[in-house]
Short mmCIF file of C-alpha atoms in Angstrom, two decimals:
data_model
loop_
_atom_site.label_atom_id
_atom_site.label_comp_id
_atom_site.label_asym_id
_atom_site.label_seq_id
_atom_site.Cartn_x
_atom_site.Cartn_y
_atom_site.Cartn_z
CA UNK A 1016 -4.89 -8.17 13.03
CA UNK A 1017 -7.01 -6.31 11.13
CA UNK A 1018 -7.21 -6.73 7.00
CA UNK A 1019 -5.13 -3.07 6.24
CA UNK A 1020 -2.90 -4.19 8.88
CA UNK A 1021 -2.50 -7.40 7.72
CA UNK A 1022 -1.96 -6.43 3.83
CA UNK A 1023 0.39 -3.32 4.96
CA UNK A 1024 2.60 -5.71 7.28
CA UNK A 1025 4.85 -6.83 3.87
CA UNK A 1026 5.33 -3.14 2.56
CA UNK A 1027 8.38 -0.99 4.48
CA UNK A 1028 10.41 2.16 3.56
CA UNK A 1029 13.12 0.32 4.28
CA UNK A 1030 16.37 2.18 3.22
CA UNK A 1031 14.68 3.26 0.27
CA UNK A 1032 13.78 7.18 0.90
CA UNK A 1033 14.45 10.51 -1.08
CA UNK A 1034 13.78 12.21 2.21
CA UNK A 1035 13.57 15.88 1.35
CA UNK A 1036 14.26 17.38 -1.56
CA UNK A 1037 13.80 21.14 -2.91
CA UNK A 1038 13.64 21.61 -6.17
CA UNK A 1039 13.58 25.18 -8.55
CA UNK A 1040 11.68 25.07 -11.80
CA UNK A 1041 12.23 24.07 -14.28
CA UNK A 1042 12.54 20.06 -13.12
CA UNK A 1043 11.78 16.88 -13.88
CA UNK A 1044 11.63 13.64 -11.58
CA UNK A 1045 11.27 9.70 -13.30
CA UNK A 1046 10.93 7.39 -10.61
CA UNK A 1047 12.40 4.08 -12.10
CA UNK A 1048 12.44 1.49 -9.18
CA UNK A 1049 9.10 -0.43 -10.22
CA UNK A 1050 8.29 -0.20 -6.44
CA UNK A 1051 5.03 -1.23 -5.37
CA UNK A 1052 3.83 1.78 -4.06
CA UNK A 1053 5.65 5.20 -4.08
CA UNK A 1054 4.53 8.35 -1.94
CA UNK A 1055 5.22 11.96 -2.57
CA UNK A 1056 4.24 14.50 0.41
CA UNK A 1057 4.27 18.22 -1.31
CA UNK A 1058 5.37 20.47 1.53
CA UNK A 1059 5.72 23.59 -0.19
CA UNK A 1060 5.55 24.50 -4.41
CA UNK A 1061 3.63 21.37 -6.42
CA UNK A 1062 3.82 19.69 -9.23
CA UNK A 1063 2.73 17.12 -12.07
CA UNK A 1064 2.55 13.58 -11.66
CA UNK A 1065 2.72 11.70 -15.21
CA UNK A 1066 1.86 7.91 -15.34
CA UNK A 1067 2.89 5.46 -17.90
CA UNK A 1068 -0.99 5.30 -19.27
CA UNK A 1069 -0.70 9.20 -20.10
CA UNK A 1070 -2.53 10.01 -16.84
CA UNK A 1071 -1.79 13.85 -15.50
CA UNK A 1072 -2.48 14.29 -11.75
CA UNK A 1073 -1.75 17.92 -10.39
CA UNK A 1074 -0.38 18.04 -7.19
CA UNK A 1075 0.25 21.04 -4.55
CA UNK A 1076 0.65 22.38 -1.31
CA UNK A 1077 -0.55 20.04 1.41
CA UNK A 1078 -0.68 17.01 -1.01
CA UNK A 1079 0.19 13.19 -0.90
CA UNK A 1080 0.11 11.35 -3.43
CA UNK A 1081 0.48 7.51 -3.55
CA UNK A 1082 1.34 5.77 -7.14
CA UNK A 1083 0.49 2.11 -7.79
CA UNK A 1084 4.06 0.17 -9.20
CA UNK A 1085 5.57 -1.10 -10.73
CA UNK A 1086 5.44 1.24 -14.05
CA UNK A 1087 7.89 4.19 -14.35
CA UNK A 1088 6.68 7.67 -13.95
CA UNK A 1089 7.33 11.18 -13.32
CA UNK A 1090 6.99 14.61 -11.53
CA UNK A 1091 7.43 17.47 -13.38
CA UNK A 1092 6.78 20.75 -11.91
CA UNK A 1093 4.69 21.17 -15.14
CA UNK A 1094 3.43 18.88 -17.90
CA UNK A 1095 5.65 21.13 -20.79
CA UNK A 1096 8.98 20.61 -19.10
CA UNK A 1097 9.65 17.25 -19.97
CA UNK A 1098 9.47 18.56 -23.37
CA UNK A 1099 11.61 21.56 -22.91
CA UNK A 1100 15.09 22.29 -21.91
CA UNK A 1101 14.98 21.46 -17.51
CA UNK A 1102 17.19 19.88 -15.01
CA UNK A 1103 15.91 15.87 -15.31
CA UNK A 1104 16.26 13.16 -12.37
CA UNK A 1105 16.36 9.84 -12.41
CA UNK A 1106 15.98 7.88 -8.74
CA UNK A 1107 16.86 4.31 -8.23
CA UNK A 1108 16.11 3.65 -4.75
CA UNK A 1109 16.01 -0.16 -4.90
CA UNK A 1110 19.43 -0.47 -7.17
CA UNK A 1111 22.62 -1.75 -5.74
CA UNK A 1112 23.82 1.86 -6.34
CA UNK A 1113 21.04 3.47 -5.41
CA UNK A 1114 20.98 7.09 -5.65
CA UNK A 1115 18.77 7.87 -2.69
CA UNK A 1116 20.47 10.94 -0.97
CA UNK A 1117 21.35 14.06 -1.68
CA UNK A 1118 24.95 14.18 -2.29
CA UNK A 1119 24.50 11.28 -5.11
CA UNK A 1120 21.65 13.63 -6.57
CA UNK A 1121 23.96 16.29 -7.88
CA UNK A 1122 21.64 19.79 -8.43
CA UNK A 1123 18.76 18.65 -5.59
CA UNK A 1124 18.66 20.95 -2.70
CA UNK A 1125 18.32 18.92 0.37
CA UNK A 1126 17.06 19.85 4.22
CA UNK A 1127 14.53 23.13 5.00
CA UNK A 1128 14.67 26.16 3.01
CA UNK A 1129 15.62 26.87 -0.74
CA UNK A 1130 14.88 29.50 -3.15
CA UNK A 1131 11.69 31.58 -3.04
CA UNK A 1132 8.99 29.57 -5.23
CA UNK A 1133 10.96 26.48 -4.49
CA UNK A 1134 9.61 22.79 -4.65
CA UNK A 1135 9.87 20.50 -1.37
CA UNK A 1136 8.95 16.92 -1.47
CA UNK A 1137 9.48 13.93 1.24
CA UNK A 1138 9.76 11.18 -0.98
CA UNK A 1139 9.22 7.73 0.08
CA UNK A 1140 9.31 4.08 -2.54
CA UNK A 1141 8.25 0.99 -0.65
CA UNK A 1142 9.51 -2.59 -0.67
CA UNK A 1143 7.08 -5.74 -0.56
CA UNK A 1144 8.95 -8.65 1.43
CA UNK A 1145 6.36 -10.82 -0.61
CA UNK A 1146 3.12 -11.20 -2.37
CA UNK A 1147 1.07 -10.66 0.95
CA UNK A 1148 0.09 -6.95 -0.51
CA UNK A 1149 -0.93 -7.67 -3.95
CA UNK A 1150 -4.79 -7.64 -2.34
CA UNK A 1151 -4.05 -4.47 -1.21
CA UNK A 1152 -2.97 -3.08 -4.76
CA UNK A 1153 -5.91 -4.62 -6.09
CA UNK A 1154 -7.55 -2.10 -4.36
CA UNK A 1155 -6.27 0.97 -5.17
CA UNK A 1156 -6.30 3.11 -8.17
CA UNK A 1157 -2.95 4.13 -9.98
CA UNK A 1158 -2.78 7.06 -8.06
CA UNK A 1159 -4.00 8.49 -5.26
CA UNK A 1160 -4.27 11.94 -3.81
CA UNK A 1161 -5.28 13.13 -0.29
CA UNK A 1162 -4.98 16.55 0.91
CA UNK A 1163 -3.21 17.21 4.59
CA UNK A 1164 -3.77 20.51 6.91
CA UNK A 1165 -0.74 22.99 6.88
CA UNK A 1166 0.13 21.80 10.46
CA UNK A 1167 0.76 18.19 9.16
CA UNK A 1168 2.68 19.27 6.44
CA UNK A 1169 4.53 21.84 8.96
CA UNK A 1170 5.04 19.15 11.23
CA UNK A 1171 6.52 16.42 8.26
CA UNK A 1172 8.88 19.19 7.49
CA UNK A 1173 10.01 19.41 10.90
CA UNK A 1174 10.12 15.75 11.29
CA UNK A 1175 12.28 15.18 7.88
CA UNK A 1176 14.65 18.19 9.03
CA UNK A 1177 15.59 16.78 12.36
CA UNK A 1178 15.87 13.33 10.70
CA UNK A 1179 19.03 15.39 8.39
CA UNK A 1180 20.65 16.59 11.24
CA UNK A 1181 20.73 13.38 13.05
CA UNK A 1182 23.44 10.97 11.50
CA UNK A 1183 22.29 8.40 14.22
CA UNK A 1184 19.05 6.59 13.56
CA UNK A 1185 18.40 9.36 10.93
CA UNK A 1186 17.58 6.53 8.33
CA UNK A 1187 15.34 4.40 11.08
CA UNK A 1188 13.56 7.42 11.80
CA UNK A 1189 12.58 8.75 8.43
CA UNK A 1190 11.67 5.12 7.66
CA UNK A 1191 9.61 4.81 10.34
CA UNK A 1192 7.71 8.17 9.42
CA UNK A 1193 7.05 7.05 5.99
CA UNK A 1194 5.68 3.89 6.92
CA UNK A 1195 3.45 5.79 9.65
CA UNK A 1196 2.56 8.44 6.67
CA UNK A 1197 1.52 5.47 4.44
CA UNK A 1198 -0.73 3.77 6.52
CA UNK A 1199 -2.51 7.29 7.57
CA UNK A 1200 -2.44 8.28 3.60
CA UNK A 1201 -3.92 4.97 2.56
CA UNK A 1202 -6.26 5.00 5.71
CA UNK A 1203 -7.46 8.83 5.15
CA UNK A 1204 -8.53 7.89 1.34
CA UNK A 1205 -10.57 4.58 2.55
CA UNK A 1206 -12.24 6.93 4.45
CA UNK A 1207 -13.55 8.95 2.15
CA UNK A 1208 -13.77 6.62 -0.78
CA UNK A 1209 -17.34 5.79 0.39
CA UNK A 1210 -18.88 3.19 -1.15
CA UNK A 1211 -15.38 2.36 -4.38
CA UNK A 1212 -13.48 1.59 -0.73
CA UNK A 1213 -12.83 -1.89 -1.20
CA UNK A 1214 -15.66 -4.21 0.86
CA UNK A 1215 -13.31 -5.51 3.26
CA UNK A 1216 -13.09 -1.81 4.41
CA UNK A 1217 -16.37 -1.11 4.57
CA UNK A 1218 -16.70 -3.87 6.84
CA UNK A 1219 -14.45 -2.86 9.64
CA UNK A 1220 -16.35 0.68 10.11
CA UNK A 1221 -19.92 -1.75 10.30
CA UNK A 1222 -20.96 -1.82 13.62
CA UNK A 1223 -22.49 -5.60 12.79
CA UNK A 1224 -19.85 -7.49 10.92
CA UNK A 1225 -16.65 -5.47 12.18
CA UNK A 1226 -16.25 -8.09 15.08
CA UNK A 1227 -16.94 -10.84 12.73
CA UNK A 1228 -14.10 -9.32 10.45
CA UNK A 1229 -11.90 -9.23 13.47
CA UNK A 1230 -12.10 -12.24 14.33
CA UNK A 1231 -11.77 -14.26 11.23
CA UNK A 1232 -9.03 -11.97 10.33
CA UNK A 1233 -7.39 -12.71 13.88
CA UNK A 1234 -8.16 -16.55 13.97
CA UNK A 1235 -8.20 -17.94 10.08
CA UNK A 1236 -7.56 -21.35 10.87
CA UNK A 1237 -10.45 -22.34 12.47
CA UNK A 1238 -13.39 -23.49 11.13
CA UNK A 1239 -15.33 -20.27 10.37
CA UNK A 1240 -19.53 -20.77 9.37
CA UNK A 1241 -21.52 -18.44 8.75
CA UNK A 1242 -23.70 -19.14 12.39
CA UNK A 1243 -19.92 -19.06 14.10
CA UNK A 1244 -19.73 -15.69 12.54
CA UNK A 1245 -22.95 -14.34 13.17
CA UNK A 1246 -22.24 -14.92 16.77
CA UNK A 1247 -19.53 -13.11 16.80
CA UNK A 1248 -21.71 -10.16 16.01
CA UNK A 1249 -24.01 -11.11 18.30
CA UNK A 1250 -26.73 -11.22 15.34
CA UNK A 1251 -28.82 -14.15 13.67
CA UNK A 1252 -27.08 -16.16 11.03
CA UNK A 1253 -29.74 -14.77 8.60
CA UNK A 1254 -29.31 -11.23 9.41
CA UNK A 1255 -25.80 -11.76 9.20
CA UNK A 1256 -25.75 -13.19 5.79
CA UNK A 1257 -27.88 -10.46 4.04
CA UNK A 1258 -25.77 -7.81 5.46
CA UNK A 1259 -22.52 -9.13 4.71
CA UNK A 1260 -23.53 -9.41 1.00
CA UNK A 1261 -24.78 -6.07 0.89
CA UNK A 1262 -22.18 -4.76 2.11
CA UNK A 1263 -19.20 -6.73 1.13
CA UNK A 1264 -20.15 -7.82 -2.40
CA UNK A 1265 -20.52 -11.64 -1.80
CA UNK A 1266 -21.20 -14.26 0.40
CA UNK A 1267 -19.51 -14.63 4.01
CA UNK A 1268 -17.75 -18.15 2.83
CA UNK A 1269 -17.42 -16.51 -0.96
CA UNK A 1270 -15.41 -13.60 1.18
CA UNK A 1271 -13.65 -15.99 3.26
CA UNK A 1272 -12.33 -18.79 0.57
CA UNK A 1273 -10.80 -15.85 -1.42
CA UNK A 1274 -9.22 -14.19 1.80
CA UNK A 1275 -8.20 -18.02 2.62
CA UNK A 1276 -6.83 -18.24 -1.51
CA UNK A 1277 -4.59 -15.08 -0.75
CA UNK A 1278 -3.16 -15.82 1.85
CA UNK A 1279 -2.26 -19.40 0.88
CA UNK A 1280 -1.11 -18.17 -2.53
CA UNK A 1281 1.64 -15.97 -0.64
CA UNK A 1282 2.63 -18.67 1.73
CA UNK A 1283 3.00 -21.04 -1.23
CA UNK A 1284 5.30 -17.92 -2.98
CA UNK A 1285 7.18 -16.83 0.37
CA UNK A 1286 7.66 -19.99 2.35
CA UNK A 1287 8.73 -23.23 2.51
CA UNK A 1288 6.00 -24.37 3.73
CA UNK A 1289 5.09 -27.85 2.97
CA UNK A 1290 1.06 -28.16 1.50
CA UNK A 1291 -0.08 -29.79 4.66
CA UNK A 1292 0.82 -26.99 6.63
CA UNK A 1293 -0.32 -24.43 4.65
CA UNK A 1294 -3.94 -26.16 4.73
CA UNK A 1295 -3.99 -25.83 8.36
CA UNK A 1296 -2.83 -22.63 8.64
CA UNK A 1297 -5.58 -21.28 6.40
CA UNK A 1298 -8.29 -23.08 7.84
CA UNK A 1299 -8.58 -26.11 5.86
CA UNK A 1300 -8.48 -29.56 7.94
CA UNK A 1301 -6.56 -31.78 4.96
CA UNK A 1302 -4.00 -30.78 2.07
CA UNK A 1303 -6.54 -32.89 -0.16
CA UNK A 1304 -9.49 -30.48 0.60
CA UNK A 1305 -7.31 -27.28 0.32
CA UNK A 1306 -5.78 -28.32 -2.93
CA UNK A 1307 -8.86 -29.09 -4.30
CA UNK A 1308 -10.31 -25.32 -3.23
CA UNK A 1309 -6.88 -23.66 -4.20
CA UNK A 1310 -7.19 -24.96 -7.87
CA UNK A 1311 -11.10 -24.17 -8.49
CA UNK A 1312 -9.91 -20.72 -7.10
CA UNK A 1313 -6.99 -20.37 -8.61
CA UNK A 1314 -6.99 -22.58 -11.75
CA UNK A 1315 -3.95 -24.45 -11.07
CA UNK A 1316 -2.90 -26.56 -8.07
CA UNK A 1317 -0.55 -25.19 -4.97
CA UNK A 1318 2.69 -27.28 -6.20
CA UNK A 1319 2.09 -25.33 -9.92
CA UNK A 1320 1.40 -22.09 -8.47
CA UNK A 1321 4.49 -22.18 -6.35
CA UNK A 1322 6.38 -23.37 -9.36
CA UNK A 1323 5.47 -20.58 -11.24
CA UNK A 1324 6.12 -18.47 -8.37
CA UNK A 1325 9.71 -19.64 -8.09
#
């Protein structure tokens, strides 16, 4: 499995969607789950995104936008309305009552169409099953934006209309679509972050230490060196090491005891996993050895940090 894939794999739309809503101006949208990471696809119309920190991001046709939790914030259709007389929403997605479809949202327009000049937005707020993508929000900024072609907006739009008319599987479906518009939205801005992608990205397009990447990524609990990872890429072990750090930002074992920290940190938070185990599954051939590693990485030992977890 490959790093995005692996960091992705505890984040899922799971029941948690505002799947298409059209909106006339004035409006006003606060998105109070404290989700991880919430995504807003502007079909048609646009908008204001307004973060916690005071941060205004315009957003219009073609759009996605992806906001880093778990802070409130909102979409406005324009900065001055939240300040003005408008019609205000408030979603809970995540709450025991959630208010997630359209018949709960009294005033939201919901399926294809709408007035002229209209708003429409597939919204999506993500669950984490456990700490496994907190790497991954490392990463990002506190919001996103990547612009989409009209024919992937048309075809969303399509998509999110026949997931309405469907009663059966409707949910499945538009949870599957989010999660596949997530990973192409977070994908699509790696791309073109260039160089403030984080290294571990940079690394998988490298035609040199991609395999290497692969394979520690696929196999973490052996016994990864830096010559068993130069061969891998099929270059020498010196070669290997001067590229990685150029590219990557530190040292192949630097790199791979804080991949190794991560993941044991989430085991320690999301399992019951005894110490033992967890050593082995992370590479590390004795609890005594990976306790000692966790805490100079860490700054406390594994039985604290799943304490504190708990």
């Amino acid at each position: 499995m490959d790093p995005l894939s692996s960091l992705l794999s505890g984040i899922r739309a799971e029941g948690s969607v505002v799947s298409h809503a059209v909106l006339t101006a004035p409006w006003s949208i606060t998105f109070a789950d404290a989700a991880p990471l919430t995504m807003v696809s502007v079909l048609r119309g646009g908008g204001t995104l307004l973060l916690s920190d005071g941060t205004e991001r315009a957003i219009g046709p073609g759009d996605t936008a992806v906001v880093r939790g778990p802070a409130r914030f909102r979409l406005a259709d324009e900065p001055a309305t939240v300040h003005r007389p408008h019609t205000a929403y408030e979603i809970h997605c995540f709450a025991a009552d959630a208010a997630c479809t359209g018949e709960e949202l009294d005033g939201i327009h919901w399926g294809t169409g709408g007035p002229e000049g209209a708003t429409s937005l597939i919204v999506g707020a993500y669950r984490a099953s456990g700490h496994r993508h907190e790497r991954l929000l490392r990463a990002l900024p506190p919001v996103l934006v990547v612009a989409e072609d009209a024919e992937v907006c048309a075809w969303l739009e399509n998509s999110a209309a026949d997931a309405a008319r469907l009663s059966a599987g409707s949910q499945a479906l538009m949870d599957r679509l989010l999660d596949w518009a997530l990973v192409c939205t977070l994908r699509t801005w790696f791309d073109r972050a260039g160089a403030d992608a984080p290294g571990w990205y940079r690394g998988l397009a490298d035609p040199v230490l991609a395999p290497a990447l692969h394979a520690f990524h696929g196999r973490p609990a052996e016994s990864w060196t830096v010559a068993s990872l130069a061969a891998q890429a099929g270059v020498s072990r010196a070669l290997f090491a001067r590229r990685f750090t150029e590219l990557m930002g530190r040292p192949p074992l630097t790199y791979l005891t804080e991949c190794r920290m991560d993941d044991a940190g989430a085991l320690l938070a999301d399992t019951d996993l005894s110490i033992a185990q967890i050593a082995r599954t992370v590479g590390y051939a004795d609890a005594f050895g990976f306790s000692a590693a966790f805490k100079r990485h860490k700054g406390v030992s594994p039985s604290a940090f799943r304490t504190a977890a708990a």
